[in-house]
Amino acid sequence: MLVVMEAGARPDQIDAIVRHVEKMGLKAHPIPGANRTAIGITGKQGAADPEILETFPGVKEVIRVSHAYKLVSREAKPDDSIINVGGVDVGGNGIIVVGGPCAVESFDQTRTIAEQIKRAGGQLFRGGAYKPRTSPYSFQGLGEAGLEILARVRDEFDLPIVTEAIDHESLLLVEKYADCIQIGARNMQNFSLLKSAGKARIPVLLKRGMSATLEELLLSAEYIMSEGNYNVILCERGVRTFADHTRNTLDLSIIPAVKRISHLPILVDPSHGTGKRNKVLPMSRAAIAAGADGVLIEVHHKPEEALSDGPQALLPDAFAKLVKEVDAIAVVLGRSLQPALAAS
Ligand code: PEP
Ligand code: MN
């Protein structure tokens, strides 16, 4: 259920509803929008009476939300959400480019790549310290030592960090060191991990599972938001199909589909989406043209020596060209690249 407040509703009127809802054993989620606040109500259905809620001062209307996702929907918040990641806005009129290696391999490797990402105009830096690998014998990441490297690089280049958590323990460490917690495709329906991410105080980048429908993706975002963390960024990274000319099939049609029903920003990851370096630039252009709020790109200065995903990593020069081209496409659409943080 959704309680939509009048445009001029006062904070004490909102508080009165929150208190009433909580007294009924339900959870209240005030969602401030550009023109009005809505209060999402989650928990056991049936316990809150819409007719009583409608009598509270400041209430405009009470809407019964029929689909399973509520807090992610445009009914809860008609205007686009803008999520602040370490000082960089994701969503809204700006687009962003996230760049970095698949995995943090060493301080020198990470620093070298971060310097190039910053120089090229990238706003956020990525790199995995915990790698969910298909084979148990593949490189699993440096763990907390990798997070320490990321934090050093962030401080040197003023590049906020997005990095993956694979379980509850790593999530607590990622929250301590990074600016945004990535939940990977393989964990999109790890519901206990989603609940932990919902209790974190930093934003979450939620990647689409490799066979997840739009509704499943939105419900996973709903898990995070229902725990109180409303700062969720979605990410399309390709789904598994019969096609074998690419690693996955990048489903760009999900962008307008998400935009129609959700206020959350969505990024596109053409690196995992195609698995092939030569397809990353064209699919990045297409992603921005289709309305994505940014792209997430794997970059390595020595891809042939990378410990994971070398074949899809762009060289730093190709990344710089990509940043320029997606910016030019954004301008055609009345958008532009967000400014990167100024170096301090
Ligand atoms: C990654 O971004 O490094 C990654 C493992 O991606 P995905 O979860 O989309 O496979
Ligand atoms: Mn990778």
Tab-separated table of C-alpha atoms and ligand atoms in Angstrom:
chain	number	residue	atom	x	y	z
A	1	MET	CA	0.000	0.000	0.000
A	2	LEU	CA	1.097	3.536	-0.700
A	3	VAL	CA	0.007	6.649	1.197
A	4	VAL	CA	0.448	9.696	-1.041
A	5	MET	CA	0.702	12.944	0.932
A	6	GLU	CA	-0.496	16.379	-0.211
A	7	ALA	CA	2.260	18.548	-1.734
A	8	GLY	CA	2.364	20.752	1.379
A	9	ALA	CA	2.142	17.962	3.999
A	10	ARG	CA	4.109	18.746	7.160
A	11	PRO	CA	6.785	16.482	8.706
A	12	ASP	CA	4.607	15.911	11.814
A	13	GLN	CA	1.748	14.686	9.577
A	14	ILE	CA	4.145	12.218	7.922
A	15	ASP	CA	5.433	11.134	11.354
A	16	ALA	CA	1.891	10.483	12.570
A	17	ILE	CA	1.333	8.023	9.724
A	18	VAL	CA	4.700	6.335	10.265
A	19	ARG	CA	3.853	5.863	13.968
A	20	HIS	CA	0.397	4.495	13.175
A	21	VAL	CA	1.773	2.031	10.596
A	22	GLU	CA	4.491	0.827	12.960
A	23	LYS	CA	1.938	0.346	15.731
A	24	MET	CA	0.137	-2.070	13.379
A	25	GLY	CA	3.348	-4.134	13.161
A	26	LEU	CA	4.138	-2.953	9.614
A	27	LYS	CA	7.083	-1.039	8.140
A	28	ALA	CA	6.707	2.535	6.858
A	29	HIS	CA	9.063	3.899	4.181
A	30	PRO	CA	8.712	7.661	3.609
A	31	ILE	CA	9.877	8.375	0.040
A	32	PRO	CA	10.369	12.104	-0.569
A	33	GLY	CA	9.814	13.093	-4.214
A	34	ALA	CA	10.191	16.342	-6.139
A	35	ASN	CA	6.546	17.334	-5.596
A	36	ARG	CA	5.228	15.177	-2.780
A	37	THR	CA	6.135	12.496	-0.264
A	38	ALA	CA	4.714	9.010	-0.484
A	39	ILE	CA	4.875	6.488	2.337
A	40	GLY	CA	5.304	2.885	1.254
A	41	ILE	CA	3.852	0.309	3.641
A	42	THR	CA	5.353	-3.165	3.662
A	43	GLY	CA	4.900	-6.196	5.869
A	44	LYS	CA	2.038	-8.617	6.390
A	45	GLN	CA	-0.762	-7.615	4.048
A	46	GLY	CA	-4.162	-6.708	5.356
A	47	ALA	CA	-3.227	-5.226	8.710
A	48	ALA	CA	-3.497	-1.548	7.689
A	49	ASP	CA	-6.908	-0.153	6.846
A	50	PRO	CA	-6.780	2.244	3.867
A	51	GLU	CA	-9.990	3.930	4.950
A	52	ILE	CA	-8.469	4.866	8.298
A	53	LEU	CA	-5.238	6.065	6.684
A	54	GLU	CA	-7.245	8.297	4.339
A	55	THR	CA	-8.615	10.230	7.347
A	56	PHE	CA	-5.180	11.339	8.551
A	57	PRO	CA	-4.424	15.059	7.990
A	58	GLY	CA	-2.173	15.744	4.980
A	59	VAL	CA	-3.105	12.528	3.126
A	60	LYS	CA	-4.048	12.973	-0.544
A	61	GLU	CA	-4.828	9.357	-1.411
A	62	VAL	CA	-4.120	5.763	-0.460
A	63	ILE	CA	-3.206	3.458	-3.334
A	64	ARG	CA	-3.297	-0.321	-3.201
A	65	VAL	CA	-0.261	-1.466	-5.196
A	66	SER	CA	-1.219	-4.598	-7.069
A	67	HIS	CA	2.201	-5.771	-8.306
A	68	ALA	CA	4.730	-7.404	-6.016
A	69	TYR	CA	7.300	-4.585	-6.200
A	70	LYS	CA	6.311	-1.408	-4.406
A	71	LEU	CA	9.177	0.817	-3.255
A	72	VAL	CA	10.987	0.509	-6.597
A	73	SER	CA	7.923	1.588	-8.576
A	74	ARG	CA	7.088	4.951	-10.085
A	75	GLU	CA	3.844	4.878	-8.149
A	76	ALA	CA	5.918	5.248	-4.988
A	77	LYS	CA	8.136	7.929	-6.553
A	78	PRO	CA	7.239	9.426	-9.941
A	79	ASP	CA	10.500	11.331	-10.445
A	80	ASP	CA	13.843	9.661	-11.222
A	81	SER	CA	16.003	8.806	-8.233
A	82	ILE	CA	19.479	10.283	-8.117
A	83	ILE	CA	21.882	8.187	-6.062
A	84	ASN	CA	24.959	9.806	-4.603
A	85	VAL	CA	28.018	7.548	-4.753
A	86	GLY	CA	30.872	9.134	-2.817
A	87	GLY	CA	29.951	12.592	-4.163
A	88	VAL	CA	29.077	11.518	-7.737
A	89	ASP	CA	25.408	11.601	-8.749
A	90	VAL	CA	24.102	8.524	-10.576
A	91	GLY	CA	20.800	9.068	-12.432
A	92	GLY	CA	18.990	12.244	-13.363
A	93	ASN	CA	20.253	14.281	-16.274
A	94	GLY	CA	23.874	13.229	-16.091
A	95	ILE	CA	25.436	10.010	-17.322
A	96	ILE	CA	28.468	8.371	-15.754
A	97	VAL	CA	31.236	6.017	-16.784
A	98	VAL	CA	32.559	3.497	-14.273
A	99	GLY	CA	35.926	2.023	-15.257
A	100	GLY	CA	38.476	-0.319	-13.802
A	101	PRO	CA	39.856	-3.831	-13.913
A	102	CYS	CA	37.830	-6.970	-13.373
A	103	ALA	CA	39.955	-7.759	-10.320
A	104	VAL	CA	42.347	-5.912	-8.057
A	105	GLU	CA	45.605	-7.795	-8.679
A	106	SER	CA	48.221	-5.564	-7.042
A	107	PHE	CA	48.689	-1.979	-5.899
A	108	ASP	CA	50.697	-1.061	-9.011
A	109	GLN	CA	48.181	-2.584	-11.426
A	110	THR	CA	45.247	-0.877	-9.683
A	111	ARG	CA	46.977	2.501	-9.374
A	112	THR	CA	48.111	2.471	-13.026
A	113	ILE	CA	44.587	1.774	-14.263
A	114	ALA	CA	42.929	4.248	-11.851
A	115	GLU	CA	45.204	7.047	-13.047
A	116	GLN	CA	44.094	6.379	-16.642
A	117	ILE	CA	40.398	6.173	-15.685
A	118	LYS	CA	40.636	9.559	-13.973
A	119	ARG	CA	42.561	11.125	-16.860
A	120	ALA	CA	39.995	9.838	-19.365
A	121	GLY	CA	37.107	11.441	-17.432
A	122	GLY	CA	35.657	8.395	-15.668
A	123	GLN	CA	33.672	9.277	-12.521
A	124	LEU	CA	33.804	6.018	-10.562
A	125	PHE	CA	36.373	3.230	-10.232
A	126	ARG	CA	35.577	-0.468	-10.111
A	127	GLY	CA	37.646	-3.574	-9.309
A	128	GLY	CA	36.838	-6.799	-7.505
A	129	ALA	CA	38.562	-7.799	-4.278
A	130	TYR	CA	36.179	-10.761	-3.926
A	131	LYS	CA	35.666	-12.581	-7.212
A	132	PRO	CA	32.832	-15.094	-7.689
A	133	ARG	CA	34.548	-17.423	-10.180
A	134	THR	CA	33.026	-20.334	-12.055
A	135	SER	CA	36.009	-22.524	-11.185
A	136	PRO	CA	37.286	-22.891	-7.608
A	137	TYR	CA	40.817	-22.993	-9.062
A	138	SER	CA	40.563	-19.524	-10.664
A	139	PHE	CA	41.865	-16.376	-8.946
A	140	GLN	CA	39.428	-15.565	-6.130
A	141	GLY	CA	40.573	-12.000	-5.392
A	142	LEU	CA	42.844	-10.417	-2.782
A	143	GLY	CA	40.090	-9.998	-0.169
A	144	GLU	CA	40.589	-7.264	2.430
A	145	ALA	CA	44.084	-6.479	1.081
A	146	GLY	CA	42.365	-5.654	-2.233
A	147	LEU	CA	39.916	-3.328	-0.470
A	148	GLU	CA	42.842	-1.522	1.156
A	149	ILE	CA	44.383	-1.003	-2.284
A	150	LEU	CA	41.089	0.361	-3.625
A	151	ALA	CA	40.765	2.787	-0.714
A	152	ARG	CA	44.324	4.089	-1.266
A	153	VAL	CA	43.660	4.619	-4.953
A	154	ARG	CA	40.337	6.349	-4.212
A	155	ASP	CA	42.095	8.761	-1.899
A	156	GLU	CA	44.895	9.496	-4.349
A	157	PHE	CA	42.705	10.123	-7.402
A	158	ASP	CA	39.367	11.168	-5.851
A	159	LEU	CA	37.632	8.294	-7.589
A	160	PRO	CA	34.801	6.759	-5.543
A	161	ILE	CA	34.923	2.944	-5.468
A	162	VAL	CA	32.369	0.318	-6.514
A	163	THR	CA	33.345	-3.210	-5.502
A	164	GLU	CA	31.611	-6.543	-5.101
A	165	ALA	CA	30.555	-8.295	-1.901
A	166	ILE	CA	29.903	-12.021	-2.184
A	167	ASP	CA	28.664	-12.834	1.319
A	168	HIS	CA	27.715	-11.173	4.596
A	169	GLU	CA	31.284	-11.065	5.875
A	170	SER	CA	32.709	-9.399	2.752
A	171	LEU	CA	29.755	-7.013	2.650
A	172	LEU	CA	30.672	-5.578	6.057
A	173	LEU	CA	34.234	-5.025	4.841
A	174	VAL	CA	33.141	-3.529	1.504
A	175	GLU	CA	30.901	-1.120	3.428
A	176	LYS	CA	33.887	-0.097	5.541
A	177	TYR	CA	36.257	0.608	2.631
A	178	ALA	CA	34.185	1.416	-0.464
A	179	ASP	CA	31.558	3.904	-1.677
A	180	CYS	CA	29.159	1.442	-3.311
A	181	ILE	CA	28.503	-2.284	-2.777
A	182	GLN	CA	28.179	-4.344	-5.949
A	183	ILE	CA	25.930	-7.409	-5.795
A	184	GLY	CA	26.927	-9.567	-8.749
A	185	ALA	CA	24.779	-11.470	-11.219
A	186	ARG	CA	25.343	-14.758	-9.412
A	187	ASN	CA	24.062	-13.303	-6.154
A	188	MET	CA	21.093	-11.339	-7.459
A	189	GLN	CA	18.739	-13.755	-5.744
A	190	ASN	CA	20.848	-14.401	-2.651
A	191	PHE	CA	18.088	-13.025	-0.479
A	192	SER	CA	19.996	-13.020	2.805
A	193	LEU	CA	22.805	-11.044	1.114
A	194	LEU	CA	20.231	-8.608	-0.302
A	195	LYS	CA	18.824	-8.098	3.211
A	196	SER	CA	22.311	-7.394	4.541
A	197	ALA	CA	22.845	-4.887	1.720
A	198	GLY	CA	19.551	-3.305	2.724
A	199	LYS	CA	20.989	-2.578	6.164
A	200	ALA	CA	24.172	-0.986	4.762
A	201	ARG	CA	24.607	2.767	4.807
A	202	ILE	CA	26.158	3.072	1.338
A	203	PRO	CA	24.509	2.598	-2.091
A	204	VAL	CA	24.169	-0.777	-3.803
A	205	LEU	CA	24.824	-1.585	-7.462
A	206	LEU	CA	22.594	-4.570	-8.211
A	207	LYS	CA	23.486	-6.569	-11.317
A	208	ARG	CA	20.858	-8.541	-13.193
A	209	GLY	CA	21.098	-12.301	-12.767
A	210	MET	CA	22.015	-14.199	-15.893
A	211	SER	CA	18.524	-15.556	-16.357
A	212	ALA	CA	16.519	-13.020	-14.368
A	213	THR	CA	13.357	-11.407	-15.669
A	214	LEU	CA	12.670	-7.710	-15.210
A	215	GLU	CA	10.267	-8.496	-12.368
A	216	GLU	CA	12.848	-10.667	-10.603
A	217	LEU	CA	15.436	-7.882	-10.895
A	218	LEU	CA	13.001	-5.332	-9.464
A	219	LEU	CA	12.005	-7.652	-6.633
A	220	SER	CA	15.656	-8.096	-5.702
A	221	ALA	CA	15.962	-4.303	-5.554
A	222	GLU	CA	12.788	-4.307	-3.448
A	223	TYR	CA	14.485	-6.675	-0.948
A	224	ILE	CA	17.264	-4.112	-0.438
A	225	MET	CA	14.890	-1.155	-0.196
A	226	SER	CA	12.478	-2.932	2.138
A	227	GLU	CA	15.300	-3.071	4.700
A	228	GLY	CA	15.677	0.711	4.538
A	229	ASN	CA	18.462	1.249	1.973
A	230	TYR	CA	16.783	3.213	-0.831
A	231	ASN	CA	20.018	3.879	-2.707
A	232	VAL	CA	19.918	1.150	-5.326
A	233	ILE	CA	21.369	1.338	-8.841
A	234	LEU	CA	20.378	-1.398	-11.306
A	235	CYS	CA	22.794	-2.841	-13.869
A	236	GLU	CA	22.113	-4.809	-17.053
A	237	ARG	CA	25.037	-7.152	-17.758
A	238	GLY	CA	23.695	-9.579	-20.315
A	239	VAL	CA	21.626	-12.716	-20.028
A	240	ARG	CA	22.321	-16.245	-21.195
A	241	THR	CA	20.811	-17.220	-24.542
A	242	PHE	CA	21.540	-19.665	-27.370
A	243	ALA	CA	23.725	-17.057	-29.097
A	244	ASP	CA	27.401	-17.964	-29.011
A	245	HIS	CA	29.041	-15.049	-30.820
A	246	THR	CA	29.176	-13.259	-27.450
A	247	ARG	CA	29.601	-14.391	-23.836
A	248	ASN	CA	26.080	-13.180	-22.957
A	249	THR	CA	23.317	-11.357	-24.822
A	250	LEU	CA	23.151	-7.728	-23.722
A	251	ASP	CA	19.468	-6.944	-23.280
A	252	LEU	CA	19.256	-3.211	-23.910
A	253	SER	CA	15.471	-3.359	-24.180
A	254	ILE	CA	15.364	-3.659	-20.400
A	255	ILE	CA	16.393	0.026	-20.118
A	256	PRO	CA	13.125	1.578	-21.383
A	257	ALA	CA	11.219	-1.219	-19.619
A	258	VAL	CA	12.840	-0.303	-16.259
A	259	LYS	CA	12.399	3.424	-16.870
A	260	ARG	CA	8.703	2.954	-17.472
A	261	ILE	CA	7.968	1.293	-14.151
A	262	SER	CA	10.798	2.246	-11.807
A	263	HIS	CA	12.470	5.444	-10.632
A	264	LEU	CA	15.812	3.692	-10.046
A	265	PRO	CA	18.810	4.492	-12.263
A	266	ILE	CA	20.169	1.754	-14.523
A	267	LEU	CA	23.723	1.264	-15.791
A	268	VAL	CA	24.834	-1.101	-18.547
A	269	ASP	CA	27.898	-3.362	-18.394
A	270	PRO	CA	28.824	-4.218	-21.996
A	271	SER	CA	32.075	-5.872	-20.828
A	272	HIS	CA	30.387	-8.879	-19.217
A	273	GLY	CA	27.430	-8.377	-21.555
A	274	THR	CA	29.511	-9.252	-24.621
A	275	GLY	CA	32.749	-10.711	-23.219
A	276	LYS	CA	34.613	-9.364	-26.259
A	277	ARG	CA	36.717	-6.219	-26.350
A	278	ASN	CA	35.694	-5.263	-29.890
A	279	LYS	CA	32.002	-5.145	-28.948
A	280	VAL	CA	32.304	-2.954	-25.867
A	281	LEU	CA	32.413	0.446	-27.608
A	282	PRO	CA	29.452	-0.107	-29.986
A	283	MET	CA	27.282	-1.534	-27.209
A	284	SER	CA	28.226	1.360	-24.901
A	285	ARG	CA	27.084	3.822	-27.544
A	286	ALA	CA	23.840	1.877	-27.918
A	287	ALA	CA	23.281	1.718	-24.147
A	288	ILE	CA	23.455	5.488	-23.766
A	289	ALA	CA	21.299	5.973	-26.859
A	290	ALA	CA	18.695	3.662	-25.288
A	291	GLY	CA	18.551	5.778	-22.116
A	292	ALA	CA	21.008	4.132	-19.702
A	293	ASP	CA	22.305	6.344	-16.898
A	294	GLY	CA	25.855	5.218	-17.546
A	295	VAL	CA	28.125	2.330	-18.439
A	296	LEU	CA	30.437	0.097	-16.455
A	297	ILE	CA	33.568	-0.884	-18.343
A	298	GLU	CA	36.436	-3.265	-17.582
A	299	VAL	CA	39.833	-1.741	-18.348
A	300	HIS	CA	43.340	-3.214	-18.096
A	301	HIS	CA	46.690	-1.809	-19.222
A	302	LYS	CA	48.012	-5.353	-19.853
A	303	PRO	CA	44.898	-7.408	-20.648
A	304	GLU	CA	46.943	-10.406	-21.825
A	305	GLU	CA	48.321	-10.674	-18.274
A	306	ALA	CA	45.004	-10.034	-16.456
A	307	LEU	CA	44.081	-12.640	-13.844
A	308	SER	CA	40.443	-12.537	-14.968
A	309	ASP	CA	38.393	-11.349	-17.953
A	310	GLY	CA	41.371	-10.106	-20.033
A	311	PRO	CA	39.612	-10.723	-23.403
A	312	GLN	CA	36.883	-8.183	-22.595
A	313	ALA	CA	39.098	-5.512	-21.017
A	314	LEU	CA	39.625	-2.284	-22.950
A	315	LEU	CA	43.053	-0.688	-23.110
A	316	PRO	CA	43.148	2.739	-21.434
A	317	ASP	CA	43.258	4.610	-24.783
A	318	ALA	CA	40.143	2.825	-26.016
A	319	PHE	CA	38.448	3.688	-22.716
A	320	ALA	CA	39.275	7.387	-23.215
A	321	LYS	CA	37.711	7.254	-26.695
A	322	LEU	CA	34.621	5.553	-25.248
A	323	VAL	CA	34.142	8.295	-22.630
A	324	LYS	CA	34.218	10.956	-25.373
A	325	GLU	CA	31.802	9.096	-27.619
A	326	VAL	CA	29.192	8.307	-24.972
A	327	ASP	CA	29.332	11.938	-23.868
A	328	ALA	CA	28.642	13.065	-27.443
A	329	ILE	CA	25.654	10.699	-27.664
A	330	ALA	CA	24.328	11.899	-24.299
A	331	VAL	CA	24.432	15.510	-25.542
A	332	VAL	CA	22.177	14.591	-28.487
A	333	LEU	CA	19.655	13.380	-25.902
A	334	GLY	CA	19.873	16.557	-23.826
A	335	ARG	CA	22.054	14.877	-21.204
A	336	SER	CA	25.765	15.099	-20.478
A	337	LEU	CA	28.584	13.372	-18.666
A	338	GLN	CA	28.577	14.160	-14.943
A	339	PRO	CA	31.653	16.089	-13.916
A	340	ALA	CA	34.188	13.876	-12.138
A	341	LEU	CA	35.166	14.877	-8.585
A	342	ALA	CA	37.814	17.573	-8.614
A	343	ALA	CA	41.168	16.229	-7.411
A	344	SER	CA	41.764	17.497	-3.884
B	1	PEP	C1	32.046	-8.104	-12.247
B	1	PEP	O1	31.476	-7.017	-12.450
B	1	PEP	O2	33.247	-8.197	-12.004
B	1	PEP	C2	31.254	-9.352	-12.334
B	1	PEP	C3	31.695	-10.498	-11.838
B	1	PEP	O3	30.088	-9.184	-12.981
B	1	PEP	P1	28.785	-10.132	-13.069
B	1	PEP	O4	28.331	-10.357	-11.674
B	1	PEP	O5	27.860	-9.293	-13.887
B	1	PEP	O6	29.223	-11.390	-13.777
B	2	MN	MN	34.900	-9.346	-14.814
